Amino acid sequence: MSTDLQADALLAELQDLAALPVEAGERPPLAADGGTPSGRQLYLVDKAGAAQSSLRIGHPAIPYDALGDFYQAGLANFPLGGVFNSRLNLKLREARGYTYGVRSAFTGGPELGSFGVSSEVNRDATAAAVSETLQVLEAYAAEGMSEPEFDFLRNAIGQRDALRYETPFNKLELLTDILQYDLPLDYRNRQNQLLRTVDRESLNAVIARQLRPDTLSIVVVGDLASIRPGLEALGLPIRLLDEDGFERPGKADSEDSP
């Protein structure tokens, strides 16, 4: 609970809750299914007449960890796709004009996590946007961030985090994370200390471990008749899905055209 009420008065109002029976809940661990892709796969969903194509590109990743590789992968993602002047946004939006914006992120829960890139791109630029996104990811995984990018992320994230817990809702989210993940009460201070002391080489090593461009799943939703030829030219294996995510029977190009 996050409030401006006096603690003593609030606790007095909540005393009746202390009499309720308490049962220890048990949550069985969620077993990972071992479904890490062995290579790239493109999934194509038809949205006839769509002026834009929706791109979702990603792979399974590590679960949430407030102070280890997960947190550091989030830092390392910042220059890649976590800010407006990221590599992905500068390439696809500013240099190419394919999209109004593109982002990437590592997300994680108690058992599972993922890395993902998302964007809406011009229909005629669909194949080029996929190709150039893959190129950016490959280069970043191989080479990591530059020194200027590292300096920028350290300053920008430090300033951003200083404002993250101003509202009652923000504070409630912080407490929820502490309870859900059994975090130390000072974990935010520890993260800030890590941000101040981590070096560029360490973050580049984390991104080299956690970003795996060769195992990306690529989902494209768009006008099949318009975008399929360009996507086929990329040489990736393609599977057709319906709008519910179920695989469609393979069809010749002419049968998919209006």
XYZ file of C-alpha atoms in Angstrom:
258
model
C 0.000 0.000 0.000
C 1.298 3.429 -0.952
C -0.423 6.413 0.677
C 0.093 9.745 2.409
C -1.941 8.615 5.460
C -0.200 8.424 8.826
C 1.207 4.955 9.454
C -0.252 4.591 12.978
C -3.774 5.477 11.875
C -3.562 3.220 8.852
C -2.304 0.227 10.841
C -5.117 0.685 13.355
C -7.666 0.496 10.546
C -6.066 -2.695 9.239
C -5.940 -4.596 12.528
C -8.897 -6.794 11.588
C -6.840 -8.215 8.742
C -4.339 -9.597 11.243
C -7.005 -11.999 12.520
C -7.487 -13.641 9.140
C -5.992 -17.133 8.728
C -2.719 -17.286 6.871
C -1.960 -20.184 4.567
C 1.406 -20.709 2.996
C 0.905 -20.822 -0.733
C 2.876 -23.184 -2.884
C 3.737 -22.432 -6.475
C 5.339 -25.306 -8.358
C 8.250 -24.239 -10.531
C 7.505 -23.692 -14.179
C 9.712 -26.015 -16.168
C 11.291 -24.486 -19.248
C 10.195 -26.329 -22.358
C 13.638 -26.362 -23.922
C 12.233 -24.713 -27.026
C 15.201 -22.515 -27.858
C 15.241 -22.187 -31.661
C 18.138 -23.830 -33.454
C 18.109 -21.241 -36.247
C 16.217 -18.317 -37.679
C 12.573 -18.742 -38.640
C 10.216 -16.263 -40.279
C 6.495 -16.462 -39.475
C 4.162 -14.621 -41.823
C 0.579 -13.615 -41.046
C -1.635 -12.151 -43.764
C -3.429 -8.854 -43.140
C -4.856 -8.138 -46.560
C -4.607 -4.514 -47.642
C -2.526 -3.400 -44.656
C -0.529 -0.238 -45.378
C 2.043 -1.160 -42.742
C 3.664 -4.358 -41.563
C 4.067 -5.229 -37.889
C 7.465 -6.692 -37.004
C 8.225 -8.688 -33.873
C 11.709 -10.197 -33.750
C 13.137 -12.031 -30.758
C 14.244 -15.146 -28.930
C 13.933 -16.717 -25.458
C 16.255 -15.181 -22.873
C 17.118 -15.312 -19.186
C 14.585 -14.728 -16.384
C 14.499 -11.618 -14.218
C 17.541 -10.979 -12.075
C 17.859 -7.619 -10.341
C 21.642 -7.582 -10.075
C 23.055 -10.130 -12.521
C 23.064 -10.701 -16.255
C 19.423 -9.698 -16.723
C 19.915 -6.228 -15.265
C 23.181 -5.756 -17.126
C 21.628 -6.966 -20.387
C 19.007 -4.265 -19.907
C 21.768 -1.693 -19.558
C 23.528 -3.025 -22.640
C 20.285 -2.912 -24.634
C 19.911 0.831 -24.038
C 22.131 1.944 -26.960
C 20.734 -0.831 -29.145
C 17.014 -0.128 -28.887
C 16.121 1.353 -25.512
C 16.166 5.057 -26.347
C 15.172 7.327 -29.233
C 18.726 7.733 -30.539
C 19.425 4.002 -30.375
C 21.156 2.149 -33.197
C 17.932 0.545 -34.359
C 15.953 3.783 -34.371
C 18.716 5.778 -36.037
C 18.968 3.185 -38.803
C 15.315 2.329 -39.476
C 13.705 5.704 -38.726
C 16.265 8.454 -39.157
C 18.428 7.027 -41.947
C 15.874 4.944 -43.861
C 12.443 6.357 -43.045
C 10.932 2.877 -42.765
C 9.128 3.522 -39.467
C 8.095 6.074 -36.875
C 9.975 4.108 -34.244
C 11.549 0.807 -33.245
C 12.458 -0.514 -29.819
C 14.159 -3.521 -28.293
C 14.135 -4.863 -24.745
C 14.934 -7.762 -22.475
C 11.884 -8.747 -20.427
C 11.800 -11.360 -17.710
C 9.686 -13.063 -15.091
C 10.498 -15.479 -12.268
C 11.123 -18.439 -14.590
C 11.358 -17.244 -18.186
C 12.514 -14.253 -20.167
C 12.776 -12.973 -23.712
C 14.532 -10.494 -25.951
C 12.434 -8.697 -28.523
C 12.387 -5.980 -31.172
C 9.104 -4.350 -32.206
C 8.179 -1.894 -34.941
C 5.531 -0.947 -37.468
C 7.089 -0.310 -40.883
C 5.972 0.878 -44.298
C 4.622 -2.015 -46.340
C 7.030 -1.492 -49.229
C 9.997 -1.485 -46.825
C 9.092 -4.686 -44.979
C 11.853 -6.931 -46.291
C 14.472 -4.183 -46.083
C 13.460 -3.399 -42.492
C 13.791 -7.054 -41.488
C 17.153 -7.358 -43.224
C 18.606 -4.199 -41.704
C 17.309 -5.048 -38.241
C 19.132 -8.363 -38.432
C 22.291 -6.581 -39.556
C 22.159 -4.187 -36.594
C 21.614 -7.050 -34.139
C 24.452 -9.080 -35.630
C 26.885 -6.163 -35.422
C 25.900 -5.305 -31.857
C 26.230 -8.887 -30.640
C 29.648 -9.188 -32.271
C 31.145 -5.791 -31.471
C 29.138 -4.388 -28.576
C 28.698 -0.715 -27.801
C 31.178 2.061 -28.428
C 32.726 4.204 -25.713
C 30.450 7.197 -26.485
C 27.393 4.916 -26.342
C 28.561 3.574 -22.977
C 29.063 7.069 -21.556
C 25.632 8.110 -22.789
C 23.822 5.106 -21.285
C 25.453 5.625 -17.889
C 24.448 9.293 -17.731
C 20.984 8.838 -19.230
C 19.943 5.869 -17.091
C 21.248 7.531 -13.943
C 19.131 10.616 -14.632
C 16.098 8.552 -15.639
C 16.167 6.354 -12.558
C 16.330 9.382 -10.269
C 12.722 10.156 -11.287
C 11.296 6.632 -11.415
C 9.752 6.480 -7.940
C 8.135 9.881 -7.492
C 4.446 8.861 -7.479
C 2.576 6.551 -5.078
C 2.001 4.119 -7.954
C 5.735 4.055 -8.722
C 6.486 3.270 -5.098
C 3.885 0.509 -5.098
C 5.506 -1.044 -8.166
C 8.859 -0.984 -6.379
C 7.411 -2.779 -3.356
C 5.674 -5.300 -5.620
C 8.983 -6.182 -7.273
C 10.670 -6.585 -3.892
C 7.958 -8.976 -2.717
C 7.567 -10.897 -5.980
C 11.276 -11.551 -6.465
C 12.351 -11.599 -2.804
C 14.782 -8.757 -3.395
C 16.927 -7.013 -0.776
C 15.361 -3.755 0.356
C 18.338 -1.811 -0.950
C 18.440 -3.478 -4.362
C 17.901 -0.175 -6.170
C 20.931 1.277 -4.394
C 22.897 -1.788 -5.452
C 21.771 -1.322 -9.045
C 22.866 2.307 -8.939
C 26.232 1.249 -7.574
C 26.564 -1.321 -10.351
C 25.673 1.326 -12.932
C 28.435 3.568 -11.595
C 31.101 0.859 -11.480
C 30.420 -1.482 -14.407
C 32.699 -1.057 -17.403
C 31.970 -1.195 -21.115
C 33.799 -4.481 -21.627
C 31.637 -6.218 -19.012
C 28.404 -5.048 -20.630
C 29.637 -6.050 -24.068
C 30.455 -9.503 -22.707
C 26.914 -9.792 -21.317
C 25.318 -8.785 -24.610
C 27.538 -11.254 -26.465
C 26.182 -14.016 -24.204
C 22.547 -12.987 -24.133
C 21.854 -11.616 -27.629
C 21.710 -14.494 -30.109
C 20.966 -13.221 -33.630
C 21.289 -16.694 -35.143
C 18.252 -18.016 -33.223
C 15.789 -15.202 -33.868
C 12.126 -15.824 -34.565
C 10.760 -13.166 -36.914
C 7.004 -12.531 -37.008
C 5.644 -10.285 -39.749
C 1.975 -9.318 -40.023
C 1.106 -7.536 -43.253
C -0.352 -7.711 -46.743
C 0.889 -11.115 -47.870
C 0.587 -10.500 -51.595
C 2.762 -7.387 -51.367
C 5.427 -8.396 -48.869
C 5.953 -12.107 -49.435
C 8.213 -11.889 -52.532
C 10.655 -9.561 -50.785
C 10.709 -11.670 -47.636
C 11.296 -14.849 -49.632
C 14.320 -13.168 -51.217
C 15.933 -12.969 -47.764
C 16.443 -16.726 -47.892
C 14.868 -17.445 -44.507
C 12.555 -20.417 -43.895
C 8.971 -19.131 -43.917
C 5.919 -20.561 -42.187
C 2.458 -19.141 -42.822
C 0.259 -18.599 -39.767
C -3.376 -17.598 -39.438
C -4.487 -14.683 -37.253
C -4.700 -16.995 -34.221
C -1.125 -18.192 -34.631
C -1.955 -21.608 -36.077
C 0.014 -22.849 -39.046
C -1.665 -22.570 -42.409
C -1.204 -25.156 -45.145
C 1.491 -24.129 -47.605
C 0.135 -22.455 -50.721
C 1.600 -21.320 -53.995
C 2.164 -17.587 -54.349
C -0.596 -17.320 -56.925
C -3.124 -18.832 -54.525
C -2.326 -16.221 -51.884
C -2.780 -13.355 -54.289
C -6.188 -11.724 -54.689
